[in-house]
Coordinates of N, CA and C in Angstrom, one line a residue:
M1 N 26.4 -31.5 -24.5 CA 25.4 -31.2 -23.4 C 26.3 -30.9 -22.1
Q2 N 26.0 -29.7 -21.5 CA 26.7 -29.4 -20.3 C 26.1 -30.0 -19.1
I3 N 26.9 -30.7 -18.3 CA 26.3 -31.4 -17.1 C 27.0 -30.8 -15.9
S4 N 26.2 -30.5 -14.9 CA 26.7 -29.8 -13.7 C 27.4 -30.8 -12.8
T5 N 28.4 -30.4 -12.2 CA 29.2 -31.2 -11.2 C 28.6 -31.2 -9.8
H6 N 27.6 -30.2 -9.6 CA 27.0 -30.1 -8.3 C 25.8 -31.1 -8.2
S7 N 25.5 -31.4 -7.0 CA 24.3 -32.2 -6.7 C 23.4 -31.3 -5.8
Y8 N 22.3 -30.8 -6.4 CA 21.5 -29.9 -5.7 C 20.3 -30.6 -5.1
K9 N 19.8 -30.0 -4.0 CA 18.7 -30.5 -3.3 C 17.4 -29.8 -3.7
E10 N 16.4 -30.5 -4.1 CA 15.2 -29.8 -4.5 C 14.4 -29.4 -3.2
L11 N 14.1 -28.1 -3.2 CA 13.6 -27.6 -1.9 C 12.1 -27.7 -1.8
S12 N 11.6 -27.4 -0.6 CA 10.2 -27.5 -0.2 C 9.3 -26.5 -0.9
P13 N 8.0 -26.8 -1.1 CA 7.1 -25.9 -1.7 C 7.0 -24.6 -0.9
F14 N 7.1 -24.7 0.4 CA 6.9 -23.6 1.3 C 8.0 -22.5 1.0
K15 N 9.2 -23.0 0.9 CA 10.3 -22.0 0.6 C 10.1 -21.3 -0.7
R16 N 9.6 -22.1 -1.7 CA 9.3 -21.5 -3.0 C 8.2 -20.4 -2.9
L17 N 7.2 -20.7 -2.0 CA 6.1 -19.8 -1.9 C 6.6 -18.5 -1.2
I18 N 7.5 -18.6 -0.2 CA 8.1 -17.4 0.4 C 8.9 -16.6 -0.6
S19 N 9.6 -17.3 -1.4 CA 10.4 -16.6 -2.5 C 9.5 -15.8 -3.4
F20 N 8.4 -16.5 -3.9 CA 7.5 -15.8 -4.8 C 6.8 -14.6 -4.1
S21 N 6.5 -14.8 -2.8 CA 5.8 -13.7 -2.1 C 6.7 -12.5 -2.0
I22 N 8.0 -12.7 -1.8 CA 8.9 -11.5 -1.8 C 9.0 -10.9 -3.1
D23 N 9.1 -11.7 -4.2 CA 9.1 -11.1 -5.6 C 7.9 -10.4 -5.9
F24 N 6.7 -10.9 -5.5 CA 5.5 -10.3 -5.7 C 5.4 -8.9 -5.1
M25 N 5.8 -8.9 -3.8 CA 5.8 -7.6 -3.1 C 6.7 -6.6 -3.7
I26 N 7.9 -7.0 -4.2 CA 8.8 -6.1 -4.8 C 8.1 -5.5 -6.1
C27 N 7.4 -6.4 -6.8 CA 6.7 -5.9 -8.0 C 5.7 -4.8 -7.6
I28 N 4.9 -5.1 -6.6 CA 3.9 -4.2 -6.1 C 4.5 -2.8 -5.7
C29 N 5.6 -2.9 -5.0 CA 6.3 -1.7 -4.5 C 6.8 -0.9 -5.7
I30 N 7.4 -1.5 -6.7 CA 7.9 -0.8 -7.9 C 6.7 -0.2 -8.6
Y31 N 5.6 -0.9 -8.8 CA 4.4 -0.4 -9.5 C 3.9 0.8 -8.7
L32 N 3.7 0.7 -7.4 CA 3.1 1.8 -6.6 C 4.0 3.0 -6.6
F33 N 5.3 2.8 -6.6 CA 6.3 3.9 -6.6 C 6.1 4.7 -7.9
F34 N 6.1 4.1 -9.0 CA 6.0 4.8 -10.3 C 4.6 5.4 -10.4
L35 N 3.6 4.8 -9.9 CA 2.2 5.3 -10.0 C 2.2 6.6 -9.1
Y36 N 2.8 6.5 -7.9 CA 2.8 7.7 -7.0 C 3.6 8.8 -7.7
A37 N 4.7 8.6 -8.3 CA 5.4 9.6 -9.0 C 4.6 10.2 -10.1
F38 N 3.9 9.4 -10.9 CA 3.1 9.8 -12.0 C 2.0 10.8 -11.5
I39 N 1.3 10.3 -10.5 CA 0.2 11.1 -9.9 C 0.7 12.5 -9.4
S40 N 1.9 12.5 -8.8 CA 2.4 13.7 -8.3 C 2.7 14.8 -9.4
W41 N 3.0 14.3 -10.6 CA 3.4 15.3 -11.7 C 2.3 15.4 -12.8
A42 N 1.4 14.5 -12.9 CA 0.5 14.4 -14.0 C -0.6 15.5 -13.9
P43 N -1.2 16.0 -15.0 CA -2.3 16.9 -14.9 C -3.5 16.2 -14.3
F44 N -4.5 17.1 -13.8 CA -5.6 16.5 -13.0 C -6.4 15.6 -13.9
Y45 N -6.6 15.9 -15.2 CA -7.5 15.1 -16.0 C -6.9 13.7 -16.2
M46 N -5.6 13.5 -16.1 CA -5.0 12.2 -16.2 C -5.2 11.4 -14.9
V47 N -5.1 12.2 -13.8 CA -5.3 11.5 -12.5 C -6.8 11.1 -12.4
D48 N -7.7 11.9 -12.8 CA -9.1 11.5 -12.8 C -9.3 10.2 -13.7
F49 N -8.7 10.2 -14.8 CA -8.8 9.0 -15.7 C -8.3 7.8 -15.0
L50 N -7.1 7.9 -14.3 CA -6.6 6.8 -13.6 C -7.5 6.3 -12.5
S51 N -8.1 7.2 -11.7 CA -8.9 6.8 -10.5 C -10.3 6.3 -10.9
Q52 N -10.8 6.7 -12.1 CA -12.2 6.4 -12.4 C -12.4 5.4 -13.5
N53 N -11.3 5.1 -14.3 CA -11.5 4.3 -15.4 C -11.1 2.8 -15.1
V54 N -12.1 1.9 -15.2 CA -11.9 0.5 -14.8 C -10.8 -0.2 -15.7
R55 N -10.5 0.3 -16.9 CA -9.5 -0.3 -17.7 C -8.1 -0.1 -17.1
V56 N -7.9 0.9 -16.3 CA -6.6 1.1 -15.6 C -6.3 0.0 -14.7
F57 N -7.4 -0.6 -14.1 CA -7.2 -1.7 -13.1 C -6.6 -2.9 -13.9
F58 N -7.1 -3.2 -15.1 CA -6.6 -4.3 -15.8 C -5.2 -4.0 -16.3
C59 N -4.9 -2.8 -16.7 CA -3.6 -2.4 -17.2 C -2.6 -2.6 -16.1
S60 N -2.9 -2.1 -14.8 CA -2.0 -2.2 -13.7 C -1.8 -3.7 -13.3
T61 N -2.8 -4.5 -13.4 CA -2.7 -5.9 -13.1 C -1.7 -6.6 -14.1
L62 N -1.9 -6.2 -15.4 CA -1.1 -6.8 -16.4 C 0.4 -6.4 -16.3
S63 N 0.6 -5.1 -15.8 CA 2.0 -4.6 -15.7 C 2.7 -5.4 -14.6
I64 N 2.0 -5.7 -13.5 CA 2.6 -6.5 -12.4 C 2.9 -7.9 -12.9
L65 N 2.0 -8.5 -13.6 CA 2.2 -9.8 -14.2 C 3.5 -9.9 -15.1
V66 N 3.6 -8.8 -15.9 CA 4.8 -8.7 -16.8 C 6.1 -8.7 -15.9
F67 N 6.1 -7.9 -14.8 CA 7.2 -7.9 -13.9 C 7.6 -9.3 -13.5
L68 N 6.5 -10.0 -13.1 CA 6.8 -11.4 -12.6 C 7.3 -12.3 -13.7
V69 N 6.9 -12.1 -14.9 CA 7.4 -13.0 -16.0 C 8.9 -12.8 -16.2
F70 N 9.4 -11.5 -16.0 CA 10.8 -11.3 -16.3 C 11.7 -11.2 -15.0
K71 N 11.1 -11.6 -13.9 CA 11.8 -11.4 -12.6 C 13.1 -12.3 -12.5
D72 N 13.2 -13.4 -13.2 CA 14.4 -14.2 -13.1 C 15.5 -13.9 -14.2
V73 N 15.2 -12.9 -15.0 CA 16.1 -12.6 -16.1 C 17.4 -11.9 -15.7
F74 N 17.2 -10.8 -15.0 CA 18.3 -9.8 -14.8 C 19.5 -10.4 -14.0
F75 N 19.3 -11.2 -13.0 CA 20.4 -11.8 -12.2 C 20.4 -13.4 -12.4
K76 N 19.7 -13.8 -13.4 CA 19.5 -15.3 -13.6 C 18.7 -15.9 -12.5
R77 N 18.2 -15.2 -11.6 CA 17.3 -15.6 -10.6 C 16.7 -14.3 -9.9
S78 N 15.5 -14.4 -9.4 CA 14.9 -13.3 -8.8 C 15.5 -12.9 -7.5
I79 N 15.1 -11.7 -7.0 CA 15.6 -11.2 -5.7 C 15.2 -12.1 -4.6
G80 N 13.9 -12.6 -4.7 CA 13.4 -13.5 -3.7 C 14.2 -14.8 -3.7
K81 N 14.6 -15.3 -4.8 CA 15.4 -16.5 -4.9 C 16.8 -16.3 -4.3
I82 N 17.4 -15.1 -4.6 CA 18.7 -14.7 -4.1 C 18.7 -14.7 -2.5
I83 N 17.6 -14.1 -2.0 CA 17.5 -14.0 -0.5 C 17.3 -15.3 0.1
L84 N 16.5 -16.2 -0.5 CA 16.3 -17.5 0.1 C 17.4 -18.5 -0.3
G85 N 18.3 -18.2 -1.2 CA 19.4 -19.1 -1.5 C 18.9 -20.2 -2.4
I86 N 18.1 -19.9 -3.4 CA 17.6 -20.9 -4.3 C 17.8 -20.4 -5.8
K87 N 17.7 -21.3 -6.7 CA 17.9 -21.0 -8.1 C 17.2 -22.0 -9.0
I88 N 17.1 -21.7 -10.3 CA 16.5 -22.6 -11.3 C 17.6 -23.3 -12.1
V89 N 17.5 -24.6 -12.3 CA 18.4 -25.3 -13.1 C 17.7 -26.3 -14.0
D90 N 18.4 -26.8 -15.0 CA 17.8 -27.8 -15.8 C 17.6 -29.1 -15.1
R91 N 16.4 -29.7 -15.3 CA 16.0 -30.8 -14.5 C 16.9 -32.1 -14.7
T92 N 17.4 -32.2 -15.9 CA 18.1 -33.4 -16.3 C 19.6 -33.2 -16.0
T93 N 20.2 -32.1 -16.4 CA 21.7 -31.9 -16.3 C 22.0 -31.1 -15.1
E94 N 21.0 -30.4 -14.5 CA 21.3 -29.4 -13.3 C 22.2 -28.3 -13.7
S95 N 22.2 -28.0 -15.0 CA 23.1 -26.9 -15.4 C 22.3 -25.6 -15.5
K96 N 22.9 -24.5 -15.9 CA 22.3 -23.2 -15.9 C 21.2 -23.2 -17.0
V97 N 20.2 -22.3 -16.8 CA 19.0 -22.3 -17.7 C 19.2 -21.0 -18.6
S98 N 18.8 -21.1 -19.8 CA 18.9 -20.0 -20.7 C 17.9 -18.9 -20.4
T99 N 18.1 -17.7 -20.8 CA 17.2 -16.6 -20.6 C 15.9 -16.9 -21.2
K100 N 15.9 -17.5 -22.4 CA 14.6 -17.8 -23.1 C 13.8 -18.7 -22.2
N101 N 14.4 -19.8 -21.6 CA 13.7 -20.7 -20.8 C 13.2 -20.1 -19.4
L102 N 14.0 -19.1 -18.9 CA 13.6 -18.5 -17.7 C 12.3 -17.7 -17.9
I103 N 12.2 -17.0 -19.1 CA 11.0 -16.3 -19.4 C 9.9 -17.2 -19.7
T104 N 10.1 -18.3 -20.5 CA 9.1 -19.3 -20.8 C 8.5 -19.9 -19.6
R105 N 9.4 -20.2 -18.6 CA 9.0 -20.8 -17.4 C 8.0 -20.0 -16.6
N106 N 8.1 -18.7 -16.7 CA 7.2 -17.8 -15.9 C 6.0 -17.3 -16.7
L107 N 5.9 -17.7 -17.9 CA 4.7 -17.2 -18.7 C 3.4 -17.6 -18.1
G108 N 3.4 -18.7 -17.4 CA 2.2 -19.2 -16.8 C 1.6 -18.2 -15.8
T109 N 2.4 -17.2 -15.3 CA 2.0 -16.2 -14.4 C 0.9 -15.3 -15.0
L110 N 0.9 -15.2 -16.4 CA -0.1 -14.4 -17.1 C -1.5 -15.1 -16.9
V111 N -1.6 -16.4 -16.7 CA -2.8 -17.0 -16.4 C -2.7 -17.7 -15.0
W112 N -2.4 -16.9 -14.0 CA -2.1 -17.4 -12.7 C -3.2 -18.3 -12.1
P113 N -4.5 -18.1 -12.3 CA -5.4 -19.0 -11.7 C -5.2 -20.5 -12.1
I114 N -5.0 -20.6 -13.4 CA -4.7 -22.0 -14.0 C -3.4 -22.5 -13.4
E115 N -2.4 -21.6 -13.4 CA -1.1 -22.0 -12.8 C -1.2 -22.4 -11.4
L116 N -1.9 -21.7 -10.6 CA -2.1 -22.0 -9.2 C -2.8 -23.3 -8.9
I117 N -3.9 -23.6 -9.7 CA -4.6 -24.9 -9.6 C -3.7 -26.0 -10.0
F118 N -3.0 -25.9 -11.1 CA -2.1 -26.9 -11.5 C -1.0 -27.2 -10.5
W119 N -0.4 -26.1 -9.9 CA 0.6 -26.3 -8.9 C 0.1 -26.9 -7.6
S120 N -1.1 -26.6 -7.2 CA -1.7 -27.1 -6.0 C -2.0 -28.6 -6.1
F121 N -2.4 -29.1 -7.2 CA -2.8 -30.5 -7.4 C -1.7 -31.3 -8.0
N122 N -0.6 -30.7 -8.3 CA 0.5 -31.5 -8.9 C 1.4 -32.0 -7.7
P123 N 1.5 -33.3 -7.6 CA 2.2 -33.9 -6.4 C 3.7 -33.5 -6.3
N124 N 4.3 -33.2 -7.5 CA 5.7 -32.7 -7.5 C 5.8 -31.2 -7.3
K125 N 4.7 -30.5 -7.2 CA 4.7 -29.0 -7.0 C 5.5 -28.4 -8.1
T126 N 5.3 -28.8 -9.4 CA 6.0 -28.2 -10.5 C 5.0 -27.3 -11.3
K127 N 5.5 -26.1 -11.7 CA 4.8 -25.2 -12.5 C 4.6 -25.8 -13.9
I128 N 3.6 -25.3 -14.6 CA 3.4 -25.6 -16.1 C 4.7 -25.3 -16.8
G129 N 5.2 -24.1 -16.6 CA 6.4 -23.6 -17.3 C 7.6 -24.5 -16.9
G130 N 7.6 -25.0 -15.7 CA 8.7 -25.9 -15.3 C 8.7 -27.2 -16.1
I131 N 7.6 -27.7 -16.4 CA 7.5 -28.9 -17.2 C 7.8 -28.7 -18.6
R132 N 7.3 -27.5 -19.1 CA 7.6 -27.2 -20.5 C 9.1 -26.9 -20.8
T133 N 9.8 -26.3 -19.8 CA 11.2 -26.0 -20.0 C 12.1 -27.1 -19.4
N134 N 11.5 -28.1 -18.8 CA 12.3 -29.2 -18.1 C 13.3 -28.6 -17.1
T135 N 12.7 -27.7 -16.2 CA 13.5 -27.0 -15.2 C 13.0 -27.3 -13.8
K136 N 13.8 -27.0 -12.8 CA 13.3 -27.2 -11.4 C 14.0 -26.1 -10.6
V137 N 13.4 -25.9 -9.4 CA 14.0 -25.0 -8.4 C 14.7 -25.7 -7.4
V138 N 16.0 -25.4 -7.1 CA 16.8 -26.1 -6.2 C 17.5 -25.2 -5.2
E139 N 18.0 -25.7 -4.1 CA 18.6 -24.9 -3.1 C 20.1 -24.9 -3.4
V140 N 20.7 -23.6 -3.4 CA 22.1 -23.4 -3.6 C 22.8 -23.9 -2.3
P141 N 24.0 -24.6 -2.5 CA 24.7 -25.1 -1.3 C 25.3 -24.0 -0.4
R142 N 24.5 -23.3 0.3 CA 24.9 -22.3 1.2 C 23.8 -22.1 2.2
K143 N 24.1 -21.5 3.3 CA 23.1 -21.2 4.3 C 22.3 -20.0 3.9
A144 N 21.0 -20.1 3.8 CA 20.1 -19.0 3.6 C 19.6 -18.4 4.9
S145 N 19.8 -17.1 5.0 CA 19.5 -16.5 6.3 C 18.0 -16.2 6.4
K146 N 17.4 -16.9 7.4 CA 16.0 -16.7 7.7 C 15.7 -15.3 8.2
S147 N 16.6 -14.8 8.9 CA 16.4 -13.4 9.5 C 16.4 -12.4 8.3
I148 N 17.2 -12.6 7.3 CA 17.2 -11.6 6.2 C 15.9 -11.8 5.4
A149 N 15.5 -13.0 5.2 CA 14.2 -13.2 4.5 C 13.1 -12.6 5.2
G150 N 13.0 -12.8 6.5 CA 12.0 -12.3 7.4 C 12.0 -10.7 7.4
T151 N 13.2 -10.2 7.5 CA 13.3 -8.7 7.5 C 12.8 -8.1 6.1
C152 N 13.2 -8.7 5.0 CA 12.8 -8.3 3.7 C 11.3 -8.3 3.5
F153 N 10.7 -9.4 4.0 CA 9.3 -9.6 4.0 C 8.5 -8.5 4.7
I154 N 9.0 -8.2 5.9 CA 8.4 -7.1 6.8 C 8.6 -5.8 6.1
V155 N 9.8 -5.5 5.6 CA 10.1 -4.2 5.0 C 9.2 -3.9 3.8
L156 N 9.1 -5.0 2.9 CA 8.3 -4.9 1.7 C 6.9 -4.7 2.0
F157 N 6.4 -5.5 3.0 CA 4.9 -5.4 3.3 C 4.6 -4.0 3.9
S158 N 5.5 -3.4 4.7 CA 5.3 -2.1 5.3 C 5.4 -1.0 4.2
G159 N 6.3 -1.3 3.2 CA 6.4 -0.3 2.1 C 5.1 -0.3 1.2
I160 N 4.5 -1.5 1.0 CA 3.3 -1.5 0.3 C 2.1 -0.8 1.0
I161 N 2.0 -1.0 2.3 CA 1.0 -0.4 3.1 C 1.2 1.1 3.1
F162 N 2.4 1.6 3.2 CA 2.7 3.0 3.2 C 2.4 3.7 1.9
L163 N 2.9 3.1 0.8 CA 2.6 3.6 -0.6 C 1.2 3.6 -0.9
F164 N 0.5 2.5 -0.6 CA -0.9 2.4 -1.0 C -1.7 3.3 -0.2
G165 N -1.4 3.5 1.1 CA -2.1 4.4 2.0 C -2.0 5.8 1.6
N166 N -0.8 6.2 1.1 CA -0.6 7.6 0.6 C -1.0 7.9 -0.8
L167 N -1.1 6.8 -1.6 CA -1.4 6.9 -3.0 C -2.8 7.5 -3.2
Y168 N -3.8 7.0 -2.4 CA -5.2 7.4 -2.6 C -5.3 8.9 -2.3
N169 N -4.8 9.3 -1.2 CA -4.9 10.7 -0.8 C -4.1 11.6 -1.9
Q170 N -3.0 11.1 -2.4 CA -2.2 11.8 -3.4 C -3.1 12.0 -4.6
A171 N -3.8 11.0 -5.0 CA -4.6 11.0 -6.2 C -5.8 12.0 -6.0
L172 N -6.4 12.0 -4.8 CA -7.5 12.9 -4.5 C -7.0 14.4 -4.6
Q173 N -5.8 14.6 -4.1 CA -5.4 16.0 -4.1 C -4.9 16.5 -5.4
H174 N -4.8 15.6 -6.4 CA -4.4 16.0 -7.7 C -5.5 15.8 -8.7
S175 N -6.8 15.7 -8.2 CA -7.9 15.5 -9.0 C -8.6 16.9 -9.4
E176 N -9.4 16.9 -10.4 CA -10.1 18.1 -10.8 C -11.1 18.5 -9.7
A177 N -11.8 17.6 -9.0 CA -12.7 17.9 -8.0 C -12.0 18.7 -6.8
Y178 N -10.8 18.2 -6.5 CA -10.1 18.8 -5.4 C -9.6 20.2 -5.8
S179 N -9.1 20.3 -7.0 CA -8.7 21.6 -7.5 C -9.8 22.7 -7.5
Y180 N -11.0 22.2 -7.9 CA -12.2 23.1 -7.9 C -12.5 23.5 -6.5
T181 N -12.5 22.5 -5.6 CA -12.8 22.8 -4.2 C -11.9 23.9 -3.6
M182 N -10.6 23.7 -3.8 CA -9.7 24.7 -3.3 C -9.9 26.1 -3.9
S183 N -10.3 26.1 -5.1 CA -10.6 27.4 -5.8 C -11.8 28.1 -5.1
V184 N -12.8 27.3 -4.8 CA -14.0 27.8 -4.1 C -13.7 28.3 -2.7
L185 N -12.9 27.5 -2.0 CA -12.6 27.9 -0.6 C -11.8 29.1 -0.5
S186 N -10.9 29.3 -1.5 CA -10.0 30.5 -1.4 C -10.8 31.8 -1.6
K187 N -12.0 31.7 -2.1 CA -12.8 32.9 -2.4 C -14.0 33.1 -1.4
D188 N -14.2 32.1 -0.6 CA -15.4 32.1 0.3 C -15.0 32.8 1.6
K189 N -15.6 34.0 1.8 CA -15.4 34.8 3.0 C -16.0 34.2 4.3
D190 N -17.1 33.5 4.1 CA -17.8 32.9 5.3 C -17.0 31.8 5.9
I191 N -16.3 31.0 5.0 CA -15.5 29.9 5.5 C -14.3 30.5 6.2
Y192 N -13.8 31.6 5.7 CA -12.6 32.3 6.4 C -13.0 32.7 7.8
L193 N -14.2 33.2 8.0 CA -14.7 33.6 9.3 C -14.9 32.5 10.3
E194 N -15.3 31.3 9.7 CA -15.6 30.2 10.6 C -14.4 29.3 10.8
M195 N -13.6 29.1 9.7 CA -12.4 28.2 9.8 C -11.1 28.8 10.0
G196 N -11.0 30.1 9.7 CA -9.7 30.8 9.8 C -9.1 30.9 8.4
D197 N -7.8 31.2 8.4 CA -7.1 31.4 7.1 C -7.1 30.2 6.2
F198 N -7.5 30.4 5.0 CA -7.5 29.3 4.0 C -6.2 28.6 3.9
Q199 N -5.1 29.3 4.0 CA -3.8 28.6 3.9 C -3.5 27.6 5.1
D200 N -4.3 27.8 6.2 CA -4.0 26.9 7.3 C -4.9 25.6 7.3
L201 N -5.8 25.5 6.3 CA -6.6 24.4 6.2 C -5.8 23.1 5.9
K202 N -6.0 22.0 6.6 CA -5.3 20.8 6.3 C -6.3 19.7 5.8
F203 N -5.9 19.1 4.7 CA -6.7 18.1 4.1 C -6.6 16.8 5.0
L204 N -7.7 16.3 5.4 CA -7.7 15.1 6.3 C -8.1 13.8 5.5
K205 N -9.1 13.9 4.8 CA -9.5 12.7 4.0 C -10.5 13.0 3.0
G206 N -10.9 12.1 2.1 CA -11.9 12.4 1.1 C -12.2 11.1 0.3
S207 N -13.1 11.3 -0.6 CA -13.5 10.2 -1.5 C -14.0 10.8 -2.8
A208 N -13.9 10.1 -3.9 CA -14.4 10.7 -5.2 C -14.8 9.6 -6.1
S209 N -15.8 9.9 -6.9 CA -16.2 9.0 -8.0 C -16.3 9.8 -9.3
S210 N -16.9 9.2 -10.3 CA -17.1 10.0 -11.5 C -18.2 11.1 -11.4
S211 N -19.0 11.0 -10.4 CA -20.1 12.0 -10.3 C -20.2 12.7 -9.0
Q212 N -19.5 12.2 -7.9 CA -19.6 12.8 -6.6 C -18.2 12.8 -6.0
A213 N -18.1 13.8 -5.0 CA -16.8 13.8 -4.3 C -17.1 14.5 -2.9
R214 N -16.2 14.1 -2.0 CA -16.3 14.7 -0.6 C -14.9 14.8 -0.1
F215 N -14.7 16.0 0.5 CA -13.4 16.3 1.1 C -13.6 16.9 2.5
M216 N -12.7 16.5 3.4 CA -12.7 16.9 4.8 C -11.4 17.7 5.1
F217 N -11.6 18.9 5.6 CA -10.4 19.7 6.0 C -10.5 20.0 7.5
G218 N -9.4 20.3 8.1 CA -9.4 20.6 9.5 C -8.5 21.8 9.8
N219 N -8.8 22.5 10.9 CA -7.9 23.6 11.3 C -8.2 23.9 12.8
K220 N -7.2 24.4 13.5 CA -7.3 24.7 14.9 C -7.3 26.2 15.1
K221 N -8.4 26.7 15.7 CA -8.6 28.1 15.9 C -9.1 28.4 17.3
A222 N -8.4 29.3 18.0 CA -8.7 29.6 19.4 C -8.9 28.4 20.3
G223 N -7.9 27.5 20.1 CA -7.9 26.3 21.0 C -9.0 25.3 20.6
Q224 N -9.8 25.5 19.6 CA -10.8 24.5 19.2 C -10.4 23.9 17.8
N225 N -10.8 22.6 17.7 CA -10.6 22.0 16.4 C -11.8 22.1 15.5
Y226 N -11.6 22.7 14.3 CA -12.7 22.9 13.4 C -12.6 22.0 12.2
Y227 N -13.7 21.4 11.7 CA -13.7 20.5 10.6 C -14.7 21.0 9.5
L228 N -14.2 21.0 8.3 CA -15.1 21.4 7.2 C -15.2 20.2 6.2
N229 N -16.5 19.9 5.9 CA -16.8 18.8 5.0 C -17.4 19.5 3.7
V230 N -16.8 19.2 2.6 CA -17.3 19.8 1.3 C -17.8 18.7 0.4
Y231 N -19.1 18.8 0.0 CA -19.7 17.8 -0.9 C -19.9 18.4 -2.3
L232 N -19.5 17.6 -3.3 CA -19.5 18.1 -4.7 C -20.3 17.1 -5.5
I233 N -20.9 17.6 -6.6 CA -21.5 16.8 -7.6 C -21.1 17.3 -9.0
K234 N -21.0 16.4 -9.9 CA -20.7 16.8 -11.3 C -22.0 17.0 -12.1
M235 N -22.1 18.2 -12.7 CA -23.3 18.5 -13.4 C -23.3 17.9 -14.8
E236 N -24.4 18.1 -15.5 CA -24.5 17.6 -16.9 C -23.5 18.1 -17.8
H237 N -23.0 19.3 -17.6 CA -22.0 19.9 -18.5 C -20.6 19.5 -18.1
H238 N -20.5 18.5 -17.2 CA -19.2 17.9 -16.8 C -18.4 18.9 -16.0
Q239 N -19.0 19.8 -15.3 CA -18.3 20.7 -14.4 C -18.7 20.4 -12.9
W240 N -17.8 20.5 -12.0 CA -18.1 20.2 -10.6 C -18.8 21.4 -10.0
E241 N -19.7 21.1 -9.1 CA -20.4 22.2 -8.3 C -20.4 21.7 -6.9
V242 N -20.3 22.7 -6.0 CA -20.4 22.4 -4.5 C -21.9 22.3 -4.2
A243 N -22.2 21.1 -3.7 CA -23.6 20.8 -3.3 C -23.9 21.3 -1.8
K244 N -22.9 21.1 -1.0 CA -23.1 21.5 0.4 C -21.7 21.6 1.2
M245 N -21.7 22.5 2.1 CA -20.5 22.6 3.0 C -21.0 22.7 4.4
E246 N -20.3 21.9 5.3 CA -20.7 21.8 6.7 C -19.5 22.0 7.6
V247 N -19.6 22.9 8.6 CA -18.6 23.1 9.5 C -19.0 22.6 10.9
S248 N -18.1 21.9 11.5 CA -18.3 21.4 12.9 C -17.1 21.6 13.7
Q249 N -17.2 21.4 15.0 CA -16.0 21.7 15.9 C -16.0 20.7 17.0
S250 N -14.9 20.5 17.7 CA -14.8 19.6 18.8 C -13.8 20.2 19.8

């Protein structure tokens, strides 16, 4: 049996929570990045499937949980733990933990509500996986930079807001409803007279479901701001049709 010569200090639950928050946000960023890239290149019918099918929500949630299960494998500790200066060791010998036990320890993430309840009411703040693998989280004997942890937290949070904010508009502009709208507008002479050149129209915002969609465009013409709202409905033959178009100015 390998016994560690170090004497580690078991850290506070708050520091572990910060570490997990950083890891969780990294997982979200990775997921949103790949989803953003997929939407940018995928055919519109795949984008419609992603935005309208409820099963995708469960698949995306599962993929994030899988990231969290394997977060301690690659560097023998997660990025959040590296930033905070903490690691996982054997509870008895304080020696290194095997890859198998690192994965087993995090399997409770797949049933996170149970894991959270157990962790909250456990006086030692030990995870179910921590008890099963006889492991604990300790502080590495070095100074963990609070400023680095804080900066990473802010950068990751900002990245999630940016990716998530752009992801929805990206999905809308790669949907079948949007493609049909642009096809109609490119041929509508009345819109050209009211809004100006079709190529100058800027997409501002929109929303879409499996049966309805709405897109708002803007353009500046003769010193005035013009806005075009296009409302669409999906007919019984599964084809989009323009229900109404409204032009306003300010």
